[in-house]
Short mmCIF file of C-alpha atoms and ligand atoms in Angstrom, two decimals:
data_model
loop_
_atom_site.label_atom_id
_atom_site.label_comp_id
_atom_site.label_asym_id
_atom_site.label_seq_id
_atom_site.Cartn_x
_atom_site.Cartn_y
_atom_site.Cartn_z
CA MET A 9 -21.07 -75.45 -132.76
CA GLN A 10 -23.22 -74.73 -129.70
CA VAL A 11 -24.17 -71.15 -128.89
CA TYR A 12 -25.53 -70.64 -125.40
CA LEU A 13 -27.64 -67.49 -125.20
CA ASP A 14 -29.71 -68.38 -122.14
CA ASN A 15 -27.59 -66.86 -119.41
CA ASN A 16 -30.53 -65.20 -117.64
CA ALA A 17 -31.81 -68.72 -117.00
CA SER A 18 -28.49 -70.01 -115.73
CA THR A 19 -24.78 -69.47 -116.33
CA LYS A 20 -21.80 -71.76 -116.77
CA PRO A 21 -20.05 -72.29 -113.43
CA LEU A 22 -16.48 -70.95 -113.60
CA ASP A 23 -13.64 -73.48 -113.45
CA GLU A 24 -12.42 -71.74 -110.28
CA VAL A 25 -15.87 -72.28 -108.74
CA VAL A 26 -15.94 -76.00 -109.53
CA GLU A 27 -12.38 -76.51 -108.27
CA ALA A 28 -13.08 -74.70 -105.02
CA MET A 29 -16.19 -76.80 -104.40
CA ILE A 30 -14.65 -80.23 -104.95
CA PRO A 31 -12.92 -80.67 -101.54
CA PHE A 32 -16.22 -79.84 -99.83
CA LEU A 33 -17.94 -82.63 -101.74
CA ASP A 34 -15.16 -85.00 -100.75
CA SER A 35 -12.69 -84.74 -97.86
CA GLU A 36 -14.00 -81.56 -96.14
CA TYR A 37 -17.33 -83.05 -95.18
CA ALA A 38 -17.54 -81.99 -91.53
CA ASN A 39 -20.48 -79.98 -90.28
CA PRO A 40 -19.52 -76.29 -89.90
CA SER A 41 -21.45 -76.21 -86.60
CA SER A 42 -19.25 -78.92 -85.06
CA VAL A 43 -16.76 -77.67 -82.50
CA HIS A 44 -13.96 -80.02 -83.52
CA ARG A 45 -11.12 -78.93 -85.73
CA PHE A 46 -12.55 -80.43 -88.93
CA GLY A 47 -15.82 -78.63 -88.42
CA GLN A 48 -14.12 -75.36 -87.61
CA ARG A 49 -12.02 -75.60 -90.75
CA VAL A 50 -15.22 -75.79 -92.78
CA ARG A 51 -16.79 -72.97 -90.71
CA HIS A 52 -13.81 -70.77 -91.53
CA ARG A 53 -14.34 -71.34 -95.26
CA VAL A 54 -18.07 -70.63 -95.02
CA GLU A 55 -17.29 -67.33 -93.30
CA CYS A 56 -14.73 -66.49 -96.02
CA ALA A 57 -17.46 -67.07 -98.61
CA ARG A 58 -19.76 -64.78 -96.64
CA GLN A 59 -17.11 -62.06 -96.83
CA GLN A 60 -16.70 -62.59 -100.58
CA VAL A 61 -20.44 -62.29 -101.20
CA ALA A 62 -20.70 -59.27 -98.86
CA ARG A 63 -17.82 -57.53 -100.64
CA LEU A 64 -19.54 -57.86 -104.02
CA ILE A 65 -22.39 -55.59 -102.84
CA ASN A 66 -20.37 -53.61 -100.25
CA ALA A 67 -22.28 -55.12 -97.32
CA GLU A 68 -21.05 -56.34 -93.92
CA PRO A 69 -20.57 -60.13 -93.75
CA ARG A 70 -23.10 -60.38 -90.90
CA GLU A 71 -25.71 -58.86 -93.21
CA ILE A 72 -25.54 -61.90 -95.51
CA VAL A 73 -27.88 -64.87 -94.92
CA PHE A 74 -27.20 -67.88 -97.12
CA THR A 75 -30.28 -69.54 -98.62
CA SER A 76 -31.09 -72.13 -101.28
CA GLY A 77 -31.35 -69.49 -104.04
CA GLY A 78 -33.23 -66.47 -105.28
CA THR A 79 -36.68 -67.90 -104.67
CA GLU A 80 -36.01 -68.70 -101.04
CA SER A 81 -34.33 -65.32 -100.46
CA VAL A 82 -37.37 -63.52 -101.85
CA ASN A 83 -39.75 -65.58 -99.71
CA LEU A 84 -37.68 -65.06 -96.56
CA ALA A 85 -37.44 -61.31 -97.21
CA ILE A 86 -41.13 -60.74 -97.89
CA ARG A 87 -42.65 -63.17 -95.41
CA GLY A 88 -40.04 -62.27 -92.80
CA ALA A 89 -40.67 -58.54 -93.12
CA LEU A 90 -44.45 -58.90 -93.02
CA ALA A 91 -44.40 -61.18 -89.98
CA VAL A 92 -42.75 -58.57 -87.75
CA GLU A 93 -45.35 -55.92 -88.58
CA PRO A 94 -48.68 -57.73 -88.38
CA LYS A 95 -50.72 -54.52 -88.09
CA ARG A 96 -49.76 -53.10 -91.49
CA ARG A 97 -51.27 -55.24 -94.28
CA HIS A 98 -50.35 -53.51 -97.52
CA VAL A 99 -47.69 -54.77 -99.92
CA ILE A 100 -46.51 -53.03 -103.07
CA THR A 101 -44.80 -54.77 -105.93
CA SER A 102 -44.65 -54.35 -109.71
CA ALA A 103 -46.65 -55.90 -112.54
CA VAL A 104 -43.53 -57.46 -114.08
CA GLU A 105 -41.93 -59.39 -111.21
CA HIS A 106 -40.43 -62.85 -111.52
CA ASN A 107 -42.80 -65.61 -110.36
CA ALA A 108 -40.92 -65.81 -107.05
CA VAL A 109 -42.42 -62.44 -106.08
CA HIS A 110 -45.46 -62.49 -108.36
CA ARG A 111 -46.91 -65.73 -107.05
CA LEU A 112 -46.06 -64.97 -103.44
CA ALA A 113 -47.93 -61.66 -103.85
CA THR A 114 -50.95 -63.58 -105.17
CA GLN A 115 -50.74 -65.89 -102.17
CA LEU A 116 -50.57 -62.90 -99.81
CA ALA A 117 -53.64 -61.37 -101.44
CA GLY A 118 -55.44 -64.65 -100.74
CA GLU A 119 -54.39 -64.34 -97.11
CA GLY A 120 -56.02 -60.92 -96.82
CA TYR A 121 -53.13 -58.56 -97.61
CA ARG A 122 -53.86 -55.62 -99.85
CA VAL A 123 -51.48 -56.02 -102.80
CA ASP A 124 -50.75 -53.28 -105.33
CA ARG A 125 -48.82 -54.12 -108.49
CA ILE A 126 -47.37 -50.97 -109.99
CA GLY A 127 -47.61 -50.75 -113.76
CA VAL A 128 -44.95 -50.16 -116.39
CA ASP A 129 -44.98 -48.29 -119.71
CA HIS A 130 -44.46 -49.74 -123.21
CA GLN A 131 -40.68 -49.78 -122.65
CA GLY A 132 -41.02 -51.59 -119.32
CA ARG A 133 -40.24 -48.48 -117.22
CA LEU A 134 -41.85 -48.40 -113.78
CA ASP A 135 -44.58 -45.84 -113.12
CA TYR A 136 -42.86 -44.06 -110.21
CA ASP A 137 -45.75 -41.59 -109.83
CA GLN A 138 -48.18 -44.44 -109.34
CA LEU A 139 -45.80 -45.93 -106.79
CA ALA A 140 -45.60 -42.64 -104.88
CA ASP A 141 -49.38 -42.44 -104.99
CA ARG A 142 -49.94 -45.91 -103.57
CA VAL A 143 -47.49 -45.84 -100.64
CA SER A 144 -49.18 -45.04 -97.37
CA GLN A 145 -48.81 -45.39 -93.61
CA ASP A 146 -50.44 -48.80 -94.00
CA THR A 147 -47.74 -50.10 -96.39
CA THR A 148 -45.55 -52.76 -94.82
CA LEU A 149 -43.15 -53.45 -97.66
CA ILE A 150 -42.27 -52.50 -101.21
CA SER A 151 -40.78 -55.45 -103.10
CA ILE A 152 -39.57 -54.53 -106.55
CA MET A 153 -37.04 -56.06 -108.86
CA HIS A 154 -33.85 -54.39 -110.03
CA ALA A 155 -33.42 -55.95 -113.48
CA ASN A 156 -36.20 -57.73 -115.32
CA ASN A 157 -35.37 -61.33 -116.17
CA GLU A 158 -37.27 -61.27 -119.50
CA THR A 159 -36.41 -57.85 -120.91
CA GLY A 160 -33.38 -56.81 -118.84
CA VAL A 161 -35.08 -53.45 -118.17
CA LEU A 162 -33.68 -51.78 -115.04
CA PHE A 163 -35.68 -50.03 -112.35
CA ASP A 164 -34.26 -47.05 -110.48
CA VAL A 165 -33.82 -48.55 -107.02
CA GLY A 166 -32.57 -45.24 -105.56
CA ARG A 167 -35.78 -43.53 -106.59
CA ILE A 168 -37.91 -46.36 -105.17
CA CYS A 169 -36.04 -46.04 -101.85
CA GLU A 170 -36.62 -42.27 -101.79
CA ILE A 171 -40.36 -42.76 -102.25
CA ALA A 172 -40.43 -45.47 -99.56
CA ALA A 173 -38.47 -43.34 -97.09
CA ARG A 174 -41.15 -40.63 -97.13
CA HIS A 175 -43.46 -43.08 -95.37
CA ASP A 176 -40.81 -45.03 -93.50
CA VAL A 177 -41.58 -48.14 -95.57
CA ARG A 178 -39.05 -50.92 -95.99
CA VAL A 179 -37.78 -51.96 -99.40
CA HIS A 180 -36.87 -55.41 -100.66
CA VAL A 181 -35.14 -55.63 -104.03
CA ASP A 182 -35.08 -58.77 -106.12
CA ALA A 183 -31.58 -58.29 -107.52
CA VAL A 184 -31.19 -61.86 -108.76
CA GLN A 185 -30.57 -60.71 -112.34
CA SER A 186 -28.43 -57.67 -111.55
CA VAL A 187 -25.92 -58.65 -108.86
CA GLY A 188 -22.73 -59.77 -110.57
CA LYS A 189 -23.77 -58.16 -113.86
CA LEU A 190 -23.67 -54.53 -112.79
CA PRO A 191 -22.33 -52.73 -109.72
CA VAL A 192 -24.71 -52.94 -106.75
CA ASP A 193 -23.62 -51.08 -103.62
CA VAL A 194 -25.87 -51.31 -100.56
CA LYS A 195 -24.01 -48.42 -98.90
CA GLU A 196 -25.25 -46.19 -101.72
CA LEU A 197 -28.69 -47.75 -102.14
CA PRO A 198 -30.63 -47.63 -98.87
CA VAL A 199 -32.52 -50.89 -99.45
CA HIS A 200 -33.37 -52.95 -96.39
CA LEU A 201 -33.39 -56.37 -98.04
CA LEU A 202 -31.90 -57.64 -101.29
CA SER A 203 -32.06 -61.09 -102.87
CA MET A 204 -29.28 -62.76 -104.89
CA SER A 205 -28.67 -66.11 -106.55
CA ALA A 206 -25.32 -67.79 -107.30
CA HIS A 207 -26.24 -69.55 -110.54
CA LYS A 208 -26.93 -66.26 -112.34
CA MET A 209 -23.30 -65.19 -111.81
CA HIS A 210 -21.35 -68.30 -112.81
CA GLY A 211 -21.80 -69.99 -109.44
CA PRO A 212 -23.60 -73.23 -108.55
CA LYS A 213 -27.34 -73.80 -108.50
CA GLY A 214 -29.32 -74.18 -105.30
CA VAL A 215 -27.55 -71.47 -103.33
CA GLY A 216 -28.27 -67.78 -102.89
CA ALA A 217 -28.26 -65.11 -100.27
CA LEU A 218 -30.42 -62.47 -98.69
CA PHE A 219 -28.82 -59.20 -97.72
CA ALA A 220 -30.63 -58.02 -94.59
CA ARG A 221 -29.38 -54.62 -93.46
CA ARG A 222 -28.35 -54.37 -89.81
CA ARG A 223 -31.26 -53.68 -87.52
CA THR A 224 -33.83 -54.66 -90.19
CA ARG A 225 -36.24 -56.81 -88.26
CA LEU A 226 -37.04 -60.12 -89.90
CA ALA A 227 -38.82 -63.27 -88.74
CA PRO A 228 -37.64 -66.71 -89.84
CA GLY A 229 -39.90 -68.77 -92.06
CA THR A 230 -38.54 -72.11 -90.88
CA PHE A 231 -37.43 -73.36 -87.48
CA GLY A 232 -34.61 -75.66 -86.47
CA GLY A 233 -30.96 -75.10 -85.60
CA ARG A 234 -29.32 -71.73 -84.98
CA GLN A 235 -27.62 -71.40 -88.38
CA GLU A 236 -27.60 -68.12 -90.32
CA ARG A 237 -28.49 -66.04 -87.27
CA ASP A 238 -31.63 -68.15 -86.73
CA LEU A 239 -33.07 -66.79 -89.98
CA ARG A 240 -32.38 -69.83 -92.11
CA PRO A 241 -31.93 -72.90 -89.92
CA GLY A 242 -30.55 -76.16 -91.26
CA THR A 243 -27.06 -77.44 -92.05
CA GLU A 244 -25.53 -75.18 -94.65
CA ASN A 245 -25.04 -76.18 -98.29
CA VAL A 246 -21.29 -75.91 -97.79
CA PRO A 247 -20.06 -76.78 -101.32
CA GLY A 248 -22.64 -74.40 -102.79
CA ILE A 249 -21.70 -71.59 -100.42
CA ILE A 250 -17.98 -72.03 -101.16
CA GLY A 251 -18.74 -71.94 -104.90
CA PHE A 252 -20.93 -68.87 -104.47
CA GLY A 253 -18.11 -67.09 -102.62
CA VAL A 254 -15.66 -67.72 -105.47
CA ALA A 255 -18.25 -66.71 -108.08
CA ALA A 256 -18.87 -63.44 -106.17
CA GLN A 257 -15.15 -62.73 -105.94
CA GLU A 258 -14.70 -63.32 -109.67
CA ALA A 259 -17.79 -61.23 -110.49
CA ALA A 260 -16.30 -58.31 -108.52
CA LYS A 261 -13.09 -58.56 -110.58
CA PHE A 262 -15.06 -58.84 -113.80
CA LEU A 263 -17.16 -55.76 -112.96
CA GLN A 264 -14.00 -53.71 -112.55
CA SER A 265 -13.08 -54.43 -116.14
CA GLY A 266 -16.57 -53.29 -117.24
CA MET A 267 -19.50 -54.63 -119.22
CA GLU A 268 -18.58 -52.73 -122.37
CA PRO A 269 -17.56 -55.84 -124.41
CA ILE A 270 -20.88 -57.59 -123.62
CA ARG A 271 -22.86 -54.47 -124.47
CA ARG A 272 -21.02 -54.11 -127.77
CA LEU A 273 -21.75 -57.74 -128.68
CA ARG A 274 -25.41 -57.37 -127.69
CA ASP A 275 -25.84 -54.15 -129.68
CA ASP A 276 -24.13 -55.68 -132.71
CA PHE A 277 -26.37 -58.76 -132.39
CA GLU A 278 -29.55 -56.65 -132.28
CA ARG A 279 -28.48 -54.43 -135.16
CA ARG A 280 -27.70 -57.40 -137.37
CA VAL A 281 -30.83 -59.40 -136.48
CA CYS A 282 -33.07 -56.39 -137.17
CA LYS A 283 -31.29 -55.80 -140.47
CA ALA A 284 -31.56 -59.42 -141.58
CA VAL A 285 -35.13 -60.03 -140.38
CA SER A 286 -37.67 -57.33 -141.17
CA ILE A 287 -40.22 -58.56 -138.60
CA ALA A 288 -37.72 -58.39 -135.72
CA LYS A 289 -38.19 -55.74 -133.06
CA VAL A 290 -36.18 -55.24 -129.88
CA ILE A 291 -38.33 -54.93 -126.76
CA GLY A 292 -37.31 -52.31 -124.20
CA ALA A 293 -34.62 -50.91 -126.52
CA GLU A 294 -35.29 -47.30 -125.57
CA THR A 295 -34.60 -47.60 -121.89
CA GLU A 296 -31.80 -48.70 -119.59
CA ARG A 297 -31.31 -52.45 -119.72
CA LEU A 298 -28.92 -55.13 -118.58
CA ASP A 299 -26.05 -55.14 -121.07
CA GLY A 300 -26.36 -58.82 -121.90
CA THR A 301 -30.14 -59.15 -122.36
CA SER A 302 -31.90 -58.92 -125.68
CA ASN A 303 -35.60 -59.62 -125.99
CA ILE A 304 -36.48 -59.69 -129.67
CA SER A 305 -39.95 -60.22 -130.96
CA PHE A 306 -40.60 -61.81 -134.35
CA LYS A 307 -44.10 -60.68 -135.22
CA GLN A 308 -46.58 -63.46 -136.12
CA MET A 309 -44.07 -66.18 -135.21
CA GLN A 310 -44.56 -68.59 -132.31
CA ALA A 311 -41.67 -68.32 -129.87
CA ASP A 312 -41.83 -72.01 -128.91
CA ALA A 313 -41.50 -73.13 -132.55
CA MET A 314 -38.58 -70.76 -132.99
CA LEU A 315 -36.87 -72.03 -129.86
CA ILE A 316 -37.09 -75.64 -131.04
CA LEU A 317 -35.67 -74.86 -134.49
CA LEU A 318 -32.97 -72.63 -133.00
CA SER A 319 -32.02 -75.34 -130.53
CA GLU A 320 -31.85 -78.01 -133.28
CA ARG A 321 -29.35 -75.75 -135.04
CA GLY A 322 -27.29 -75.25 -131.89
CA VAL A 323 -28.59 -71.89 -130.60
CA GLN A 324 -30.05 -72.10 -127.08
CA ALA A 325 -32.39 -69.30 -126.01
CA SER A 326 -35.63 -68.84 -124.02
CA ALA A 327 -39.04 -67.25 -124.15
CA GLY A 328 -41.22 -65.66 -121.52
CA ALA A 329 -44.27 -67.14 -123.15
CA ALA A 330 -45.78 -70.18 -121.46
CA CYS A 331 -47.36 -72.99 -123.38
CA SER A 332 -50.60 -74.16 -121.83
CA SER A 333 -53.01 -76.65 -123.41
CA GLY A 334 -51.36 -76.28 -126.77
CA ALA A 335 -51.74 -72.52 -127.02
CA VAL A 336 -48.83 -70.19 -126.39
CA GLU A 337 -49.85 -67.53 -123.90
CA PRO A 338 -47.95 -64.28 -124.28
CA SER A 339 -45.68 -63.46 -121.35
CA ARG A 340 -47.38 -61.54 -118.55
CA VAL A 341 -44.37 -59.19 -118.43
CA LEU A 342 -44.86 -58.21 -122.08
CA ALA A 343 -48.63 -58.02 -121.55
CA ALA A 344 -48.05 -55.57 -118.67
CA MET A 345 -45.92 -53.49 -121.08
CA GLY A 346 -48.87 -53.36 -123.46
CA VAL A 347 -47.08 -55.34 -126.17
CA ASP A 348 -49.55 -56.56 -128.82
CA PRO A 349 -50.20 -60.32 -128.24
CA HIS A 350 -49.17 -61.11 -131.86
CA VAL A 351 -45.83 -59.50 -131.17
CA ALA A 352 -45.48 -60.91 -127.64
CA ARG A 353 -46.13 -64.51 -128.77
CA GLY A 354 -43.06 -64.32 -130.98
CA ALA A 355 -40.73 -62.85 -128.35
CA VAL A 356 -37.47 -64.68 -127.75
CA ARG A 357 -34.98 -63.81 -125.03
CA PHE A 358 -31.31 -64.04 -125.91
CA SER A 359 -29.02 -63.51 -122.92
CA LEU A 360 -25.26 -63.18 -123.19
CA SER A 361 -22.50 -63.67 -120.64
CA ARG A 362 -18.83 -62.83 -120.32
CA PHE A 363 -18.16 -66.06 -122.23
CA THR A 364 -20.17 -65.06 -125.30
CA THR A 365 -17.89 -64.49 -128.30
CA ALA A 366 -18.16 -62.61 -131.57
CA SER A 367 -18.34 -65.91 -133.43
CA ASP A 368 -21.28 -66.97 -131.22
CA ILE A 369 -23.05 -63.82 -132.36
CA ASP A 370 -22.17 -64.45 -136.04
CA ARG A 371 -23.59 -67.95 -135.78
CA ALA A 372 -26.73 -66.87 -133.90
CA VAL A 373 -27.55 -64.12 -136.42
CA LYS A 374 -27.18 -66.59 -139.30
CA VAL A 375 -29.31 -69.28 -137.63
CA ILE A 376 -32.05 -66.82 -136.62
CA GLY A 377 -32.33 -65.72 -140.27
CA GLU A 378 -32.60 -69.34 -141.44
CA VAL A 379 -35.19 -70.24 -138.79
CA VAL A 380 -37.42 -67.25 -139.54
CA GLU A 381 -37.27 -68.10 -143.24
CA ARG A 382 -38.14 -71.73 -142.57
CA LEU A 383 -41.07 -70.83 -140.32
CA SER A 384 -42.36 -68.27 -142.81
CA VAL A 385 -42.43 -70.96 -145.52
CA LEU A 386 -44.24 -73.37 -143.19
CA MET A 387 -46.79 -70.69 -142.27
CA LEU A 388 -47.47 -69.93 -145.94
CA ARG A 389 -48.18 -73.61 -146.53
CA CYS A 390 -50.70 -73.79 -143.67
N1 LIG B 423 -35.86 -63.45 -109.35
C1 LIG B 423 -35.48 -63.26 -110.63
C2 LIG B 423 -35.55 -61.88 -111.20
C3 LIG B 423 -35.03 -64.32 -111.41
O1 LIG B 423 -34.67 -64.12 -112.67
C4 LIG B 423 -34.98 -65.61 -110.81
C5 LIG B 423 -34.57 -66.78 -111.62
O2 LIG B 423 -34.63 -66.79 -112.83
C6 LIG B 423 -35.37 -65.77 -109.48
C7 LIG B 423 -35.81 -64.68 -108.77
C8 LIG B 423 -35.31 -67.12 -108.81
O3 LIG B 423 -33.98 -67.47 -108.53
P1 LIG B 423 -33.57 -68.99 -108.25
O4 LIG B 423 -33.60 -69.70 -109.55
O5 LIG B 423 -32.19 -68.92 -107.68
O6 LIG B 423 -34.55 -69.52 -107.25
#
């Protein structure tokens, strides 16, 4: 029995998604920019997908720019927003961003931008006072994530926008982990730019979108054809876009029925793991989190050893920790939260989806108990 608990890394494409994509990998191969009938048929389907994605976040279709995924959306948003305001050279982000934003921010600092990374508390909550303190007339952009990919902890995007508005600063939100998993409505949240990725919501890999609110000025990062309103030139990834559209439509339906079942499974999972394993501790448990994310630390354990043993027994999960030159470095997200390195090194991320079942949870709890016991015996021997 295989139990897939790595849905924050990637999700299973829905059958409807795969079926919808197939004709565009086969007979519907025309270029959507071609004026002939075949091309226009494909164009029509690309524009339907744009509507489906727009509807998921209550945007206008023309506010959706298709990209190759979350990373490209983030880069287009940040670079594009900075390029149109060359006089302001201050960027604000958080200390717990995904590498897409984190490493771009480091690059920008190297290019002479002043970069502030706002801290978080021990639960992963953003320091909104520090954010308010750092925003100034010189700030070009605030780029902050909605849901953390490692802990699932949610930031209050409305509050971030309020702070930004006081200084007329634009806001980009990395919503790669939240769109499709919780309601996101850009008519309610006055963000200027918002990044999404299809493969986190049961769509295909290698396709995403940037929401760019009307009249938000943005410069392209690449040059070529006139596709995607000149912002993202190049022939579109048509099968990917079609699959993304269907995934967005299905996510909207799924959100109407609510996340309650996933939350119940996740809470049950955490309760049972903590009961069975005394060294287990849930990270970020006291604050608002994504319903399907559970980051559990097993004190004194090495997350990479746990992941291997879990995987051998059919439970697939992930860790934020990176292994470099043989030593496991604790995740920088957990370090920013002030988590003790001995605790952080043993942190494993389990992420559920709408396909996770109660028997998956039963199996995972049992296997986690066995793996911790096995590793404890091995550690005693060393
Ligand atoms: N931002 C966040 C918060 C993510 O979790 C990810 C992927 O894990 C990305 C950005 C990058 O998305 P993609 O894999 O589509 O490039």
